[in-house]
Coordinates of C-alpha atoms and ligand atoms in Angstrom, one line a residue:
M1 CA -7.5 -22.7 -25.3
R2 CA -10.4 -20.0 -24.7
R3 CA -9.8 -17.2 -27.1
L4 CA -9.7 -13.7 -25.9
A5 CA -12.4 -11.6 -27.4
W6 CA -11.2 -8.2 -28.5
R7 CA -12.9 -5.1 -26.6
A8 CA -13.9 -2.0 -27.4
A9 CA -11.8 0.6 -25.1
E10 CA -12.4 4.5 -24.5
L11 CA -9.6 6.8 -23.5
A12 CA -10.8 8.1 -20.5
E13 CA -7.5 9.9 -19.1
I14 CA -4.0 10.7 -19.7
V15 CA -1.3 11.4 -17.5
T16 CA 2.4 12.7 -18.4
E17 CA 4.8 9.9 -17.1
T18 CA 7.9 12.0 -18.7
A19 CA 9.0 14.1 -21.5
T20 CA 8.6 11.1 -23.7
A21 CA 6.5 8.3 -22.0
R22 CA 2.7 8.9 -20.5
T23 CA -0.1 7.0 -18.7
L24 CA -3.0 5.9 -20.4
R25 CA -6.3 5.0 -18.5
F26 CA -9.0 3.1 -20.6
R27 CA -12.4 2.4 -19.7
V28 CA -13.2 -1.2 -20.9
P29 CA -16.9 -1.9 -20.5
E30 CA -16.8 -5.5 -18.6
W31 CA -13.4 -5.7 -17.6
P32 CA -12.8 -9.2 -16.3
G33 CA -9.8 -8.3 -13.8
H34 CA -6.4 -9.3 -14.2
L35 CA -3.4 -10.0 -12.0
A36 CA 0.0 -7.8 -11.4
G37 CA 2.2 -8.7 -14.3
Q38 CA 0.1 -9.4 -16.9
H39 CA -0.2 -7.5 -20.7
V40 CA -3.0 -6.8 -23.0
D41 CA -2.7 -6.6 -26.9
V42 CA -3.7 -2.9 -28.2
R43 CA -5.1 -3.1 -31.8
L44 CA -5.6 0.2 -34.0
T45 CA -7.1 0.4 -36.4
A46 CA -6.9 3.3 -39.5
E47 CA -9.8 4.7 -41.8
D48 CA -8.6 2.4 -45.1
G49 CA -8.7 -0.7 -42.7
Y50 CA -5.0 -1.6 -41.9
T51 CA -4.5 -2.6 -38.7
A52 CA -1.3 -2.4 -36.2
Q53 CA -1.2 -4.3 -32.7
R54 CA 1.2 -4.3 -29.8
S55 CA 1.5 -5.8 -26.2
Y56 CA 1.0 -3.3 -23.5
S57 CA 1.6 -4.0 -19.4
L58 CA -1.2 -3.5 -17.1
A59 CA 0.1 -0.4 -14.6
G60 CA -1.8 -1.3 -11.9
P61 CA -4.8 -3.7 -10.3
A62 CA -8.2 -3.6 -11.7
D63 CA -9.7 -0.7 -10.7
G64 CA -13.8 -1.9 -11.9
D65 CA -13.4 -1.4 -15.6
L66 CA -10.6 0.8 -16.4
V67 CA -6.9 -0.4 -17.1
D68 CA -4.0 1.4 -16.5
L69 CA -1.1 1.6 -19.3
T70 CA 2.1 3.8 -19.9
V71 CA 3.9 4.2 -23.2
E72 CA 7.5 4.8 -23.9
T73 CA 7.5 6.4 -27.3
V74 CA 10.0 4.7 -29.9
P75 CA 10.9 6.9 -31.8
D76 CA 10.1 5.7 -35.3
G77 CA 7.9 3.3 -34.1
E78 CA 4.5 2.8 -35.3
V79 CA 1.9 2.5 -32.6
S80 CA 4.1 4.0 -29.8
P81 CA 4.3 7.9 -31.1
Y82 CA 0.3 7.6 -31.9
L83 CA -0.4 6.5 -28.0
T84 CA 2.1 9.2 -26.8
Q85 CA 1.3 12.0 -29.0
V86 CA -2.3 11.7 -30.8
I87 CA -4.5 9.8 -28.9
E88 CA -6.8 11.8 -26.8
V89 CA -9.4 11.5 -24.3
G90 CA -12.8 10.0 -25.8
D91 CA -11.0 8.2 -28.3
Q92 CA -10.9 4.7 -29.2
V93 CA -9.4 1.7 -29.5
E94 CA -9.2 -1.9 -29.4
L95 CA -7.9 -4.3 -26.6
R96 CA -7.9 -8.0 -25.7
G97 CA -6.1 -9.7 -22.5
P98 CA -5.6 -10.1 -20.2
V99 CA -2.5 -12.0 -21.6
G100 CA 0.1 -14.1 -19.3
G101 CA 0.2 -16.1 -16.4
W102 CA 3.8 -16.7 -15.8
F103 CA 5.2 -13.5 -15.5
V104 CA 2.9 -12.2 -12.6
W105 CA 2.7 -11.6 -8.7
R106 CA 0.1 -13.2 -6.4
P107 CA -0.7 -10.6 -3.2
E108 CA -0.9 -14.2 -1.5
S109 CA 2.8 -15.2 -1.5
K110 CA 4.9 -14.8 1.1
A111 CA 8.3 -15.1 -0.6
P112 CA 10.4 -11.4 -0.4
V113 CA 10.7 -10.0 -3.9
V114 CA 13.0 -8.5 -6.6
L115 CA 11.7 -6.5 -9.0
V116 CA 14.6 -5.4 -12.0
A117 CA 13.1 -3.0 -14.1
G118 CA 15.0 -1.5 -17.4
G119 CA 12.9 1.6 -18.7
S120 CA 9.4 1.0 -19.1
G121 CA 10.4 -2.0 -18.1
I122 CA 9.1 -1.1 -15.0
V123 CA 5.0 -1.1 -15.4
P124 CA 4.1 -4.8 -14.9
L125 CA 6.6 -4.3 -12.2
M126 CA 4.6 -1.0 -10.6
A127 CA 1.3 -3.5 -10.8
M128 CA 2.9 -5.8 -8.7
I129 CA 3.8 -2.7 -6.2
R130 CA 0.2 -1.3 -6.3
T131 CA -1.1 -4.6 -6.0
R132 CA 0.8 -5.5 -2.8
R133 CA 0.0 -2.0 -1.7
Q134 CA -3.6 -2.7 -2.3
A135 CA -3.5 -5.9 -0.8
G136 CA -2.3 -5.0 2.4
S137 CA 0.6 -7.4 2.1
R138 CA 3.7 -7.1 3.9
V139 CA 5.9 -9.4 2.0
P140 CA 9.1 -6.9 1.2
F141 CA 9.9 -5.8 -1.9
R142 CA 13.3 -4.4 -3.4
L143 CA 13.5 -2.5 -6.3
L144 CA 16.1 -2.0 -8.7
Y145 CA 15.3 0.5 -11.7
S146 CA 17.8 1.2 -14.0
L147 CA 17.0 3.9 -16.5
R148 CA 18.9 6.9 -18.6
D149 CA 18.5 10.0 -16.4
P150 CA 16.3 11.3 -13.2
D151 CA 13.7 12.7 -15.9
R152 CA 13.2 9.1 -17.4
R153 CA 11.4 8.2 -13.9
Y154 CA 8.0 7.0 -14.3
Y155 CA 5.8 6.9 -11.2
A156 CA 8.1 9.8 -10.1
E157 CA 5.4 11.0 -6.7
E158 CA 4.2 8.0 -5.6
L159 CA 7.7 6.0 -6.0
R160 CA 9.0 9.1 -3.6
S161 CA 6.9 7.6 -0.7
P162 CA 7.7 4.3 -1.2
G163 CA 6.2 3.1 2.5
P164 CA 7.0 0.4 4.6
G165 CA 8.9 -2.8 3.1
L166 CA 9.4 -1.2 -0.3
D167 CA 13.1 -0.1 -0.9
I168 CA 14.2 1.4 -4.3
S169 CA 17.5 1.8 -5.7
Y170 CA 18.0 3.9 -8.8
L171 CA 20.6 2.8 -11.4
Y172 CA 21.6 5.7 -13.7
T173 CA 23.0 4.7 -17.3
R174 CA 23.7 8.4 -18.5
S175 CA 23.9 10.7 -15.7
A176 CA 22.9 10.9 -11.8
P177 CA 21.7 13.8 -10.0
P178 CA 24.6 15.1 -7.9
G179 CA 25.0 13.4 -4.9
T180 CA 24.8 10.0 -6.1
S181 CA 27.3 7.9 -4.9
R182 CA 27.2 5.3 -8.1
P183 CA 28.8 6.2 -11.0
P184 CA 26.1 6.1 -14.2
G185 CA 26.8 2.8 -16.2
R186 CA 24.9 -0.4 -16.8
I187 CA 23.4 -2.7 -14.0
M188 CA 26.2 -4.9 -12.7
L189 CA 26.8 -7.9 -10.3
D190 CA 27.3 -5.0 -6.9
D191 CA 24.3 -3.2 -8.0
L192 CA 22.0 -6.4 -7.6
A193 CA 24.1 -7.7 -4.5
E194 CA 23.6 -4.6 -2.6
G195 CA 20.1 -3.6 -3.6
G196 CA 18.4 -7.4 -4.3
W197 CA 18.0 -9.9 -1.7
P198 CA 20.5 -13.0 -0.8
A199 CA 20.2 -15.8 -2.6
T200 CA 19.7 -17.5 0.5
F201 CA 16.3 -15.8 1.0
E202 CA 14.6 -17.3 -1.6
P203 CA 13.4 -14.5 -3.4
D204 CA 11.4 -14.6 -6.6
C205 CA 12.9 -12.3 -9.0
Y206 CA 10.9 -10.4 -11.6
V207 CA 13.0 -9.1 -14.2
C208 CA 11.6 -6.7 -17.2
G209 CA 12.6 -4.6 -20.0
P210 CA 14.2 -4.1 -23.2
T211 CA 15.8 -7.7 -24.2
G212 CA 19.6 -7.2 -23.9
F213 CA 18.6 -6.0 -20.4
V214 CA 16.6 -8.7 -19.1
E215 CA 19.0 -11.3 -20.3
A216 CA 22.1 -9.1 -18.6
A217 CA 20.5 -9.0 -15.8
A218 CA 19.1 -12.3 -15.5
D219 CA 22.4 -13.6 -16.1
L220 CA 23.8 -11.9 -12.9
L221 CA 21.0 -13.2 -10.7
L222 CA 22.0 -16.5 -12.1
A223 CA 25.5 -15.5 -10.8
L224 CA 24.6 -14.3 -7.6
G225 CA 23.1 -18.2 -7.0
H226 CA 19.3 -16.8 -7.1
A227 CA 17.7 -20.2 -8.7
P228 CA 16.5 -20.4 -12.9
E229 CA 13.1 -21.8 -11.5
R230 CA 12.9 -18.1 -9.3
I231 CA 14.2 -15.7 -11.6
R232 CA 10.7 -14.7 -14.1
T233 CA 11.5 -12.5 -17.3
E234 CA 9.5 -10.1 -19.3
R235 CA 11.2 -8.8 -23.0
F236 CA 9.6 -5.6 -24.3
G237 CA 11.6 -6.2 -27.6
S238 CA 14.4 -4.7 -28.9
S239 CA 18.2 -5.8 -29.0
G240 CA 21.1 -4.5 -26.6
Q241 CA 20.4 -3.0 -23.1
G242 CA 17.9 -0.7 -25.1
E243 CA 18.0 3.0 -26.2
L244 CA 15.6 4.1 -23.5
T245 CA 17.1 2.3 -20.1
Ligands
FAD1 C1 4.9 -8.5 -23.3 C2 5.2 -7.3 -23.4 C3 4.6 -5.5 -22.7 C4 5.3 -4.6 -23.3 N1 4.9 -3.1 -22.1 C5 4.9 -2.5 -22.7 C6 4.6 -1.1 -21.7 O1 4.2 -1.1 -20.8 N2 5.1 -0.2 -21.8 C7 6.1 0.2 -23.3 O2 6.3 1.3 -23.7 N3 6.1 -1.2 -24.2 C8 6.0 -2.1 -23.9 N4 6.2 -3.2 -25.0 C9 6.6 -2.6 -25.7 C10 5.8 -2.7 -27.0 O3 5.2 -3.8 -27.6 C11 5.9 -2.1 -28.6 O4 7.1 -3.1 -28.9 C12 6.7 -0.9 -28.2 O5 5.8 -0.2 -28.4 C13 7.5 0.0 -29.7 O6 5.9 -0.6 -30.6 P1 6.1 0.7 -31.9 O7 4.9 0.0 -32.8 O8 6.1 2.0 -31.6 O9 7.8 0.4 -32.6 P2 7.7 -0.9 -33.8 O10 7.2 -0.4 -35.4 O11 7.1 -2.3 -33.4 O12 9.5 -0.4 -33.9 C14 10.1 0.3 -34.2 C15 11.5 0.2 -34.2 O13 11.4 0.2 -32.5 C16 12.3 -0.7 -32.0 N5 11.7 -1.2 -31.0 C17 10.4 -2.1 -30.6 N6 10.1 -2.1 -29.7 C18 11.2 -1.5 -29.1 C19 11.1 -1.3 -27.4 N7 10.3 -1.6 -26.6 N8 12.1 -0.7 -27.1 C20 13.2 -0.3 -27.5 N9 13.3 -0.1 -29.4 C21 12.0 -1.3 -29.8 C22 11.8 -1.9 -33.4 O14 13.3 -3.4 -33.4 C23 11.9 -1.2 -34.2 O15 13.4 -1.2 -35.2 C24 5.5 -4.5 -24.4 C25 6.0 -5.6 -24.8 C26 6.0 -6.7 -24.9 C27 6.1 -8.1 -25.8

């Protein structure tokens, strides 16, 4: 198997998504391109030579040598607080990728799509949404986005006008905006039955978020009759349904 090389990446732009998350746009000379759903490894090196590396999903289609990552602060985490609070434009990290070949959506695909995001699990699913739009695909997408409260929404402005063929259901776990009929709570069978596609449509399902969330959502999709081979999952780590969803 080909070994991926570490590349120098310079931070070109920062976009604040929420109080605890930001999108980092890196310039990576000779970036080879990537597919929606893939991720990269980011390596930080301290002055004493100590290194730490973590995986981060690519948030959009490749744009020449620019790649976007969106990082959520994990309290007491080693790497994420540096990326969300310390790193500045012009700073360098190392980046390796793209990684992953299963949790991907290709624009030539014709099957309807169900996207199920828990917290920062929206990131690779947003790459699929943006890739669909960029490619002019008419494949119908449905997104279920589980998050703690409305202030946690990533890409809020962009998702406010989703455009034709993309339906979005927000599932708030702690507090919902006034007028929301669904009471706050974790994802349930009815949410997927109403906000997703019926199994008879044979949609491709992509589920991403903290491990507990992904396992719960995938089980619900199975209970609704979706074929296991059509359910693709990506786990970001952490147990339980996650503090962040
Ligand atoms: C394929 C893949 C793609 C990923 N993409 C993204 C992404 O796009 N955006 C993003 O913000 N993160 C993403 N992650 C998670 C990321 O790799 C790190 O795990 C996360 O940033 C925490 O790293 P840390 O060094 O700050 O915390 P650590 O020092 O590694 O951990 C500190 C504590 O937090 C817990 N913890 C670790 N990860 C999480 C988590 N995800 N949620 C809650 N608690 C956690 C640990 O169990 C530990 O107790 C992805 C992970 C994988 C495997």
